[in-house]
Short mmCIF file of C-alpha atoms in Angstrom, two decimals:
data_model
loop_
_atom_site.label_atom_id
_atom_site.label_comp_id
_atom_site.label_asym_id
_atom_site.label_seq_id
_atom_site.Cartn_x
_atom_site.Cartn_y
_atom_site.Cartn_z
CA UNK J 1 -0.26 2.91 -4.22
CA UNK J 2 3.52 3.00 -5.37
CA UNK J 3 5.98 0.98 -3.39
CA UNK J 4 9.51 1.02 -4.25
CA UNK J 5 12.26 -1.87 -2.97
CA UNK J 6 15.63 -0.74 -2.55
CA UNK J 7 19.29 -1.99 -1.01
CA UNK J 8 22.37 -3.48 -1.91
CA UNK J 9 23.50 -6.30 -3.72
CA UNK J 10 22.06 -9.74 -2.05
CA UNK J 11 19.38 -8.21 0.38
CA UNK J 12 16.27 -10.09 -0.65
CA UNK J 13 14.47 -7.42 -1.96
CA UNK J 14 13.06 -9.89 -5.26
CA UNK J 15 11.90 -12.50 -2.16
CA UNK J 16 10.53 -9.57 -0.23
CA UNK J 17 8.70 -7.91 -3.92
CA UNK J 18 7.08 -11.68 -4.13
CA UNK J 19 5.33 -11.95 -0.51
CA UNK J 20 4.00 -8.67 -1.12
CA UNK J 21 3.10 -9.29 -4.69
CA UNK J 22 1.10 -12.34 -3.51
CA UNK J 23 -0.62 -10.92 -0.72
CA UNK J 24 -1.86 -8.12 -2.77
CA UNK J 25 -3.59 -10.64 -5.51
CA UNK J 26 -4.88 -12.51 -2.24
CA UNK J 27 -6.55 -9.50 -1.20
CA UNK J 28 -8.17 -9.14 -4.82
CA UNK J 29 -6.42 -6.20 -5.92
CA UNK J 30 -4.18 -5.67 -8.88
CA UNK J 31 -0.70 -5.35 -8.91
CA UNK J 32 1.85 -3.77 -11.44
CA UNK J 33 5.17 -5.74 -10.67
CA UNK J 34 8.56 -3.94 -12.12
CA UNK J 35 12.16 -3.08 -11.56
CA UNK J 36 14.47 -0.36 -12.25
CA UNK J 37 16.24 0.12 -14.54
CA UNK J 38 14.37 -2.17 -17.24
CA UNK J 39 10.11 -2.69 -16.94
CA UNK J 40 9.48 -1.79 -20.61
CA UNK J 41 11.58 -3.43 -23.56
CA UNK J 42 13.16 -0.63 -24.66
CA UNK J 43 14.61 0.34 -20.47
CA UNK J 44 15.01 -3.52 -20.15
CA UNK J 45 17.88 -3.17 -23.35
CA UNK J 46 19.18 0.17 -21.44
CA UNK J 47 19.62 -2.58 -18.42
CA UNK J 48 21.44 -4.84 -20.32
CA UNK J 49 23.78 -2.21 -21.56
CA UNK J 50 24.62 -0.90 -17.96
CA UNK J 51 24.90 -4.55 -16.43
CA UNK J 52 27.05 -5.75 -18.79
CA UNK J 53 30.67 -6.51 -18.17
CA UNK J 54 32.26 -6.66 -21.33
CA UNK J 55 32.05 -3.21 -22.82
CA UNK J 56 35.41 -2.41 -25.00
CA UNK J 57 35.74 1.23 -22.79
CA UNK J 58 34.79 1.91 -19.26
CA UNK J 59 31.06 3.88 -18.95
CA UNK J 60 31.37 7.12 -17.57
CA UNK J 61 29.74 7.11 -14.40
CA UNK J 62 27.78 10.50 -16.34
CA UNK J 63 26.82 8.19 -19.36
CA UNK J 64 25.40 5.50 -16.46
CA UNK J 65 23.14 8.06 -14.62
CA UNK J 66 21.84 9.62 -18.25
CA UNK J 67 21.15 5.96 -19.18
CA UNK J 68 19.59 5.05 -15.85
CA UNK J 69 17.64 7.92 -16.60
CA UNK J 70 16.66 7.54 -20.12
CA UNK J 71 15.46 4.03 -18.80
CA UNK J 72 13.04 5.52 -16.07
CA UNK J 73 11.60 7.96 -18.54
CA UNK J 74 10.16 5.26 -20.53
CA UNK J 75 9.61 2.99 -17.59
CA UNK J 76 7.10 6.50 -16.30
CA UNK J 77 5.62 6.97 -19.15
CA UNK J 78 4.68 2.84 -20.47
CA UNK J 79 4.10 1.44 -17.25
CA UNK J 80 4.25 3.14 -13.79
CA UNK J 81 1.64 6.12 -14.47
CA UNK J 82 -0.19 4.26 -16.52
CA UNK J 83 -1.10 1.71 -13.46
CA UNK J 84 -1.06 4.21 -11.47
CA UNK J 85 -3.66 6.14 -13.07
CA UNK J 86 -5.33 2.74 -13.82
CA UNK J 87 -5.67 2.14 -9.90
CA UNK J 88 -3.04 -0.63 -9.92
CA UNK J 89 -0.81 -1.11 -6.85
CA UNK J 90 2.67 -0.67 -8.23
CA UNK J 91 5.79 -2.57 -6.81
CA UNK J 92 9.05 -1.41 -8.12
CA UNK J 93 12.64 -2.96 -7.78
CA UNK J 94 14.43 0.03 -7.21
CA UNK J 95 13.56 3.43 -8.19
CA UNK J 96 14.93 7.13 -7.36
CA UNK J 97 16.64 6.47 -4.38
CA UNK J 98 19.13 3.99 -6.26
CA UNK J 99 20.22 6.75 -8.14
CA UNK J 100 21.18 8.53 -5.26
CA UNK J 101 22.66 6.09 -3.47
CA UNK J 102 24.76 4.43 -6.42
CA UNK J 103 25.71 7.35 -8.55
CA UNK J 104 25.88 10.16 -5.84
CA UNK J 105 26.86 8.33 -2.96
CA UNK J 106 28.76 5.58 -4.43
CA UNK J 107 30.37 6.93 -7.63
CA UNK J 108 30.45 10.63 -5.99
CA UNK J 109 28.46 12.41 -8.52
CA UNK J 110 26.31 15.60 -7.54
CA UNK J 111 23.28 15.97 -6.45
CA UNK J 112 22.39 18.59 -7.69
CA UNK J 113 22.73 16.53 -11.49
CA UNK J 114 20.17 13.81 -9.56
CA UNK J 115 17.89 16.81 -8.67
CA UNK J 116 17.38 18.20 -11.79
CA UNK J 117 16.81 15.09 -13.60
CA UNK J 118 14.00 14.04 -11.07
CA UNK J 119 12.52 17.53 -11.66
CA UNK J 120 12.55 17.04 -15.33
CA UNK J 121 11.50 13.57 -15.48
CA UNK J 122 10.21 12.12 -12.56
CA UNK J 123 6.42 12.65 -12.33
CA UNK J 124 5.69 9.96 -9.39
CA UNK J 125 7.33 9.46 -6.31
CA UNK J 126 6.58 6.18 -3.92
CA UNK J 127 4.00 6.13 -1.30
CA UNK J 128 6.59 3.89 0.83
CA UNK J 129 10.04 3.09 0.04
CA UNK J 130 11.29 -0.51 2.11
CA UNK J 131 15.07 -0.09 2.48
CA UNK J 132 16.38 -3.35 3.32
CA UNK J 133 19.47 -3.41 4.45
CA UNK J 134 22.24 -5.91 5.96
CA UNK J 135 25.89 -5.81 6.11
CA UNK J 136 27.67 -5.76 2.52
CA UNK J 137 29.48 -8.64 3.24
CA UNK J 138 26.45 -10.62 4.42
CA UNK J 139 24.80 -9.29 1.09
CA UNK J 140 27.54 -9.99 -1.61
CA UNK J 141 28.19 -13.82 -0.43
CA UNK J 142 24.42 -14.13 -1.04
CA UNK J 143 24.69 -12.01 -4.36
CA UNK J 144 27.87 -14.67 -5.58
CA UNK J 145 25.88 -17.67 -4.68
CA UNK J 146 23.32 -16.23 -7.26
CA UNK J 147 26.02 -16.93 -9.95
CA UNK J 148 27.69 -14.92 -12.26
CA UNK J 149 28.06 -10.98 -11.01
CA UNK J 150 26.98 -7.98 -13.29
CA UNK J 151 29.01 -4.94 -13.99
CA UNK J 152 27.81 -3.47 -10.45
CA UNK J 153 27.94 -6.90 -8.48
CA UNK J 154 31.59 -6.36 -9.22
CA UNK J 155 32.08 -3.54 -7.60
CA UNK J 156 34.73 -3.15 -4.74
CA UNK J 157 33.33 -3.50 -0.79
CA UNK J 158 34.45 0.62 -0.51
CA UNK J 159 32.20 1.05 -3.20
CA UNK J 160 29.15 -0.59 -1.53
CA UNK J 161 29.77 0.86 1.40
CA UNK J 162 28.98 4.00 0.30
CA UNK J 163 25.93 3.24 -1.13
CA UNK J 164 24.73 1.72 2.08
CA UNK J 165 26.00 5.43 3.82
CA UNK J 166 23.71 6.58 1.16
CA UNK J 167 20.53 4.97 1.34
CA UNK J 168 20.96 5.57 5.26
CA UNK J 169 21.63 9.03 5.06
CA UNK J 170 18.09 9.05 2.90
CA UNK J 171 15.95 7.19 5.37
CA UNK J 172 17.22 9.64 8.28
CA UNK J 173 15.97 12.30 5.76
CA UNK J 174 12.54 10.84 4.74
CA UNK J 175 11.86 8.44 7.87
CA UNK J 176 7.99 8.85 6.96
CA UNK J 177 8.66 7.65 3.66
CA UNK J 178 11.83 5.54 3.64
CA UNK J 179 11.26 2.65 6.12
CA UNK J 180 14.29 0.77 7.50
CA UNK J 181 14.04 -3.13 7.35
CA UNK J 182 16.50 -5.51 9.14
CA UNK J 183 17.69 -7.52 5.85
CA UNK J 184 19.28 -9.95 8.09
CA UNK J 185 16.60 -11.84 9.52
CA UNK J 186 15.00 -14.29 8.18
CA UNK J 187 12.44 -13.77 4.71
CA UNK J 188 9.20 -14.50 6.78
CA UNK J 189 10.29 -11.54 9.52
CA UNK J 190 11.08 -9.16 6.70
CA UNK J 191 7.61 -9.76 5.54
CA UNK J 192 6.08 -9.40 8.39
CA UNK J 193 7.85 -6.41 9.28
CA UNK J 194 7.00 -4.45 5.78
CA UNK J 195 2.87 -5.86 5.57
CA UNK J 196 2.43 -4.00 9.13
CA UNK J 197 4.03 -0.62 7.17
CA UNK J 198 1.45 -1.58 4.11
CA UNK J 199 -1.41 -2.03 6.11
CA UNK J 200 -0.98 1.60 7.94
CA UNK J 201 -0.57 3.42 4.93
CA UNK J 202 -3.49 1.42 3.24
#
């Protein structure tokens, strides 16, 4: 099974990845646990170039999708089949449907860019896809009591507004896949609210 988390900045999807991390080693299986982009050492040093602030020119947003990219083909290839074909439940933070909602709904780049890259590179696709979302201004005072904000974290309201737009516009498309989860209730309802999705599809 492949589960990928996915929302904006500040929606508890790491608290969210945990409960479901834990109740899958209570019920004796084993679990993969990654995130997008990073999961190998090599993606994990593409992260740290795209989160960083302090780059001496601005990234094109073309340069961020090839790198987001160029992170996910490694992330495939070292860790995510691998588990997969080792039976391993695999929980991702973030996967595909970032890239969509980021760099084609939030920086405006086409989709038809995203479309071929996932046909050339992207071998897997989630089993179930939690969207949590929340309003982006509930989710950014969370994401600044965190501390410090990346590259994206600084990104205007407008900006994650769109990606919100985005990531709904993909759960009205793939409702059987893409489930909806009301990020503004407490962790425990979350929770509760994906395990009864899990426990249908398992």
């Amino acid at each position: 099974m492949f589960i990928s988390f996915e929302g904006t900045e500040g929606v508890g999807k790491t608290t969210l990845i945990r409960k479901i991390h834990q109740y899958f080693e209570q019920q004796g299986k084993q679990v993969q646990l990654t995130r997008e982009p990073g999961g190998t050492p090599l993606a994990e040093q593409i992260r740290s170039l795209l989160l960083a602030v302090n780059h001496e020119e601005q990234m094109s947003h073309d340069t961020e999708l090839l790198l987001i990219y160029a992170a996910r083909a490694q992330h495939l290839q070292q860790v995510i089949v691998p588990a997969l074909e080792a039976g391993k439940i695999v929980l991702s933070d973030r996967f595909t449907d970032a890239s969509f909602a980021y760099q084609c709904a939030g920086r405006g780049l086409s989709q038809k860019k995203l479309q071929l890259l996932n046909q050339t590179f992207v071998s897997h696709m989630p089993n179930i896809t939690f969207w949590l979302d929340a309003p982006i201004e509930l989710g950014m005072t969370r994401a600044r009591e965190r501390g410090a904000l990346d590259r994206f974290e600084q990104e205007k309201l407008s900006f994650f507004t769109k990606v919100r737009t985005g990531y709904e516009s993909l759960w009205q498309a793939e409702p059987e896949r893409i489930k909806r989860l009301d990020a503004t209730q407490n962790a425990e309802l979350v929770f509760e609210d994906a395990l009864n999705y899990v426990k249908q599809l398992a």
